[in-house]
């Protein structure tokens, strides 16, 4: 709550986490989740991601949330 999707994506990027921010060509999904006006941050995981990368994402989110 309270974060612009672009700002959050930038903060994650500064911590080494690559994400996408915006509307992602999915207006119905954004309408459903109430993010149509501001967009969202999308995290995509693949078969080659390792546990350390997921831990890095979670730690970055915790740090960002604690700074709020």
JSON list of C-alpha atoms in Angstrom, two decimals:
[
{"chain": "A", "resi": 1, "resn": "UNK", "atom": "CA", "xyz": [0.00, 0.00, 0.00]},
{"chain": "A", "resi": 2, "resn": "UNK", "atom": "CA", "xyz": [1.09, 3.53, -0.69]},
{"chain": "A", "resi": 3, "resn": "UNK", "atom": "CA", "xyz": [3.70, 2.74, -3.36]},
{"chain": "A", "resi": 4, "resn": "UNK", "atom": "CA", "xyz": [3.50, 3.75, -6.98]},
{"chain": "A", "resi": 5, "resn": "UNK", "atom": "CA", "xyz": [4.24, 0.62, -9.04]},
{"chain": "A", "resi": 6, "resn": "UNK", "atom": "CA", "xyz": [7.07, 2.36, -10.90]},
{"chain": "A", "resi": 7, "resn": "UNK", "atom": "CA", "xyz": [8.68, 3.52, -7.65]},
{"chain": "A", "resi": 8, "resn": "UNK", "atom": "CA", "xyz": [8.47, 0.04, -6.15]},
{"chain": "A", "resi": 9, "resn": "UNK", "atom": "CA", "xyz": [9.96, -1.54, -9.29]},
{"chain": "A", "resi": 10, "resn": "UNK", "atom": "CA", "xyz": [12.80, 1.00, -9.15]},
{"chain": "A", "resi": 11, "resn": "UNK", "atom": "CA", "xyz": [13.44, 0.27, -5.45]},
{"chain": "A", "resi": 12, "resn": "UNK", "atom": "CA", "xyz": [13.54, -3.46, -6.15]},
{"chain": "A", "resi": 13, "resn": "UNK", "atom": "CA", "xyz": [15.85, -2.90, -9.12]},
{"chain": "A", "resi": 14, "resn": "UNK", "atom": "CA", "xyz": [18.26, -1.00, -6.88]},
{"chain": "A", "resi": 15, "resn": "UNK", "atom": "CA", "xyz": [18.40, -4.13, -4.75]},
{"chain": "A", "resi": 16, "resn": "UNK", "atom": "CA", "xyz": [19.12, -6.42, -7.69]},
{"chain": "A", "resi": 17, "resn": "UNK", "atom": "CA", "xyz": [15.57, -7.64, -8.35]},
{"chain": "A", "resi": 18, "resn": "UNK", "atom": "CA", "xyz": [14.24, -7.33, -11.91]},
{"chain": "A", "resi": 19, "resn": "UNK", "atom": "CA", "xyz": [10.45, -6.89, -12.12]},
{"chain": "A", "resi": 20, "resn": "UNK", "atom": "CA", "xyz": [7.95, -5.25, -14.46]},
{"chain": "A", "resi": 21, "resn": "UNK", "atom": "CA", "xyz": [5.66, -2.38, -13.47]},
{"chain": "A", "resi": 22, "resn": "UNK", "atom": "CA", "xyz": [2.57, -1.08, -15.21]},
{"chain": "A", "resi": 23, "resn": "UNK", "atom": "CA", "xyz": [-0.62, -2.47, -16.71]},
{"chain": "A", "resi": 24, "resn": "UNK", "atom": "CA", "xyz": [0.87, -5.53, -18.45]},
{"chain": "A", "resi": 25, "resn": "UNK", "atom": "CA", "xyz": [-1.75, -5.57, -21.23]},
{"chain": "A", "resi": 26, "resn": "UNK", "atom": "CA", "xyz": [-4.25, -7.14, -18.84]},
{"chain": "A", "resi": 27, "resn": "UNK", "atom": "CA", "xyz": [-6.99, -4.57, -18.19]},
{"chain": "A", "resi": 28, "resn": "UNK", "atom": "CA", "xyz": [-9.54, -7.13, -17.00]},
{"chain": "A", "resi": 29, "resn": "UNK", "atom": "CA", "xyz": [-7.13, -8.53, -14.42]},
{"chain": "A", "resi": 30, "resn": "UNK", "atom": "CA", "xyz": [-6.29, -5.02, -13.23]},
{"chain": "A", "resi": 31, "resn": "UNK", "atom": "CA", "xyz": [-9.98, -4.17, -13.06]},
{"chain": "A", "resi": 32, "resn": "UNK", "atom": "CA", "xyz": [-10.58, -7.28, -10.94]},
{"chain": "A", "resi": 33, "resn": "UNK", "atom": "CA", "xyz": [-7.76, -6.47, -8.50]},
{"chain": "A", "resi": 34, "resn": "UNK", "atom": "CA", "xyz": [-8.48, -2.74, -8.38]},
{"chain": "A", "resi": 35, "resn": "UNK", "atom": "CA", "xyz": [-5.16, -1.76, -9.96]},
{"chain": "A", "resi": 36, "resn": "UNK", "atom": "CA", "xyz": [-6.46, -0.44, -13.27]},
{"chain": "A", "resi": 37, "resn": "UNK", "atom": "CA", "xyz": [-5.57, 3.18, -12.48]},
{"chain": "A", "resi": 38, "resn": "UNK", "atom": "CA", "xyz": [-2.13, 2.69, -10.96]},
{"chain": "A", "resi": 39, "resn": "UNK", "atom": "CA", "xyz": [-0.87, -0.62, -12.38]},
{"chain": "A", "resi": 40, "resn": "UNK", "atom": "CA", "xyz": [0.99, -3.31, -10.47]},
{"chain": "A", "resi": 41, "resn": "UNK", "atom": "CA", "xyz": [4.40, -4.88, -10.04]},
{"chain": "A", "resi": 42, "resn": "UNK", "atom": "CA", "xyz": [4.79, -8.26, -11.72]},
{"chain": "A", "resi": 43, "resn": "UNK", "atom": "CA", "xyz": [7.33, -10.83, -10.57]},
{"chain": "A", "resi": 44, "resn": "UNK", "atom": "CA", "xyz": [7.97, -13.66, -13.01]},
{"chain": "A", "resi": 45, "resn": "UNK", "atom": "CA", "xyz": [9.68, -16.84, -11.92]},
{"chain": "A", "resi": 46, "resn": "UNK", "atom": "CA", "xyz": [10.99, -19.48, -14.27]},
{"chain": "A", "resi": 47, "resn": "UNK", "atom": "CA", "xyz": [12.40, -22.98, -14.19]},
{"chain": "A", "resi": 48, "resn": "UNK", "atom": "CA", "xyz": [15.94, -21.65, -13.88]},
{"chain": "A", "resi": 49, "resn": "UNK", "atom": "CA", "xyz": [15.41, -19.37, -10.89]},
{"chain": "A", "resi": 50, "resn": "UNK", "atom": "CA", "xyz": [17.15, -20.58, -7.76]},
{"chain": "A", "resi": 51, "resn": "UNK", "atom": "CA", "xyz": [16.08, -20.35, -4.14]},
{"chain": "A", "resi": 52, "resn": "UNK", "atom": "CA", "xyz": [18.63, -17.59, -3.43]},
{"chain": "A", "resi": 53, "resn": "UNK", "atom": "CA", "xyz": [16.95, -15.34, -6.00]},
{"chain": "A", "resi": 54, "resn": "UNK", "atom": "CA", "xyz": [13.57, -15.80, -4.35]},
{"chain": "A", "resi": 55, "resn": "UNK", "atom": "CA", "xyz": [15.14, -15.11, -0.96]},
{"chain": "A", "resi": 56, "resn": "UNK", "atom": "CA", "xyz": [16.67, -11.93, -2.40]},
{"chain": "A", "resi": 57, "resn": "UNK", "atom": "CA", "xyz": [13.22, -10.81, -3.61]},
{"chain": "A", "resi": 58, "resn": "UNK", "atom": "CA", "xyz": [11.61, -11.48, -0.24]},
{"chain": "A", "resi": 59, "resn": "UNK", "atom": "CA", "xyz": [14.42, -9.77, 1.68]},
{"chain": "A", "resi": 60, "resn": "UNK", "atom": "CA", "xyz": [14.23, -6.74, -0.62]},
{"chain": "A", "resi": 61, "resn": "UNK", "atom": "CA", "xyz": [10.47, -6.48, -0.10]},
{"chain": "A", "resi": 62, "resn": "UNK", "atom": "CA", "xyz": [10.92, -6.74, 3.68]},
{"chain": "A", "resi": 63, "resn": "UNK", "atom": "CA", "xyz": [13.53, -3.97, 3.66]},
{"chain": "A", "resi": 64, "resn": "UNK", "atom": "CA", "xyz": [11.39, -1.72, 1.49]},
{"chain": "A", "resi": 65, "resn": "UNK", "atom": "CA", "xyz": [8.32, -2.33, 3.68]},
{"chain": "A", "resi": 66, "resn": "UNK", "atom": "CA", "xyz": [10.28, -1.58, 6.86]},
{"chain": "A", "resi": 67, "resn": "UNK", "atom": "CA", "xyz": [11.50, 1.73, 5.42]},
{"chain": "A", "resi": 68, "resn": "UNK", "atom": "CA", "xyz": [7.92, 2.83, 4.72]}
]
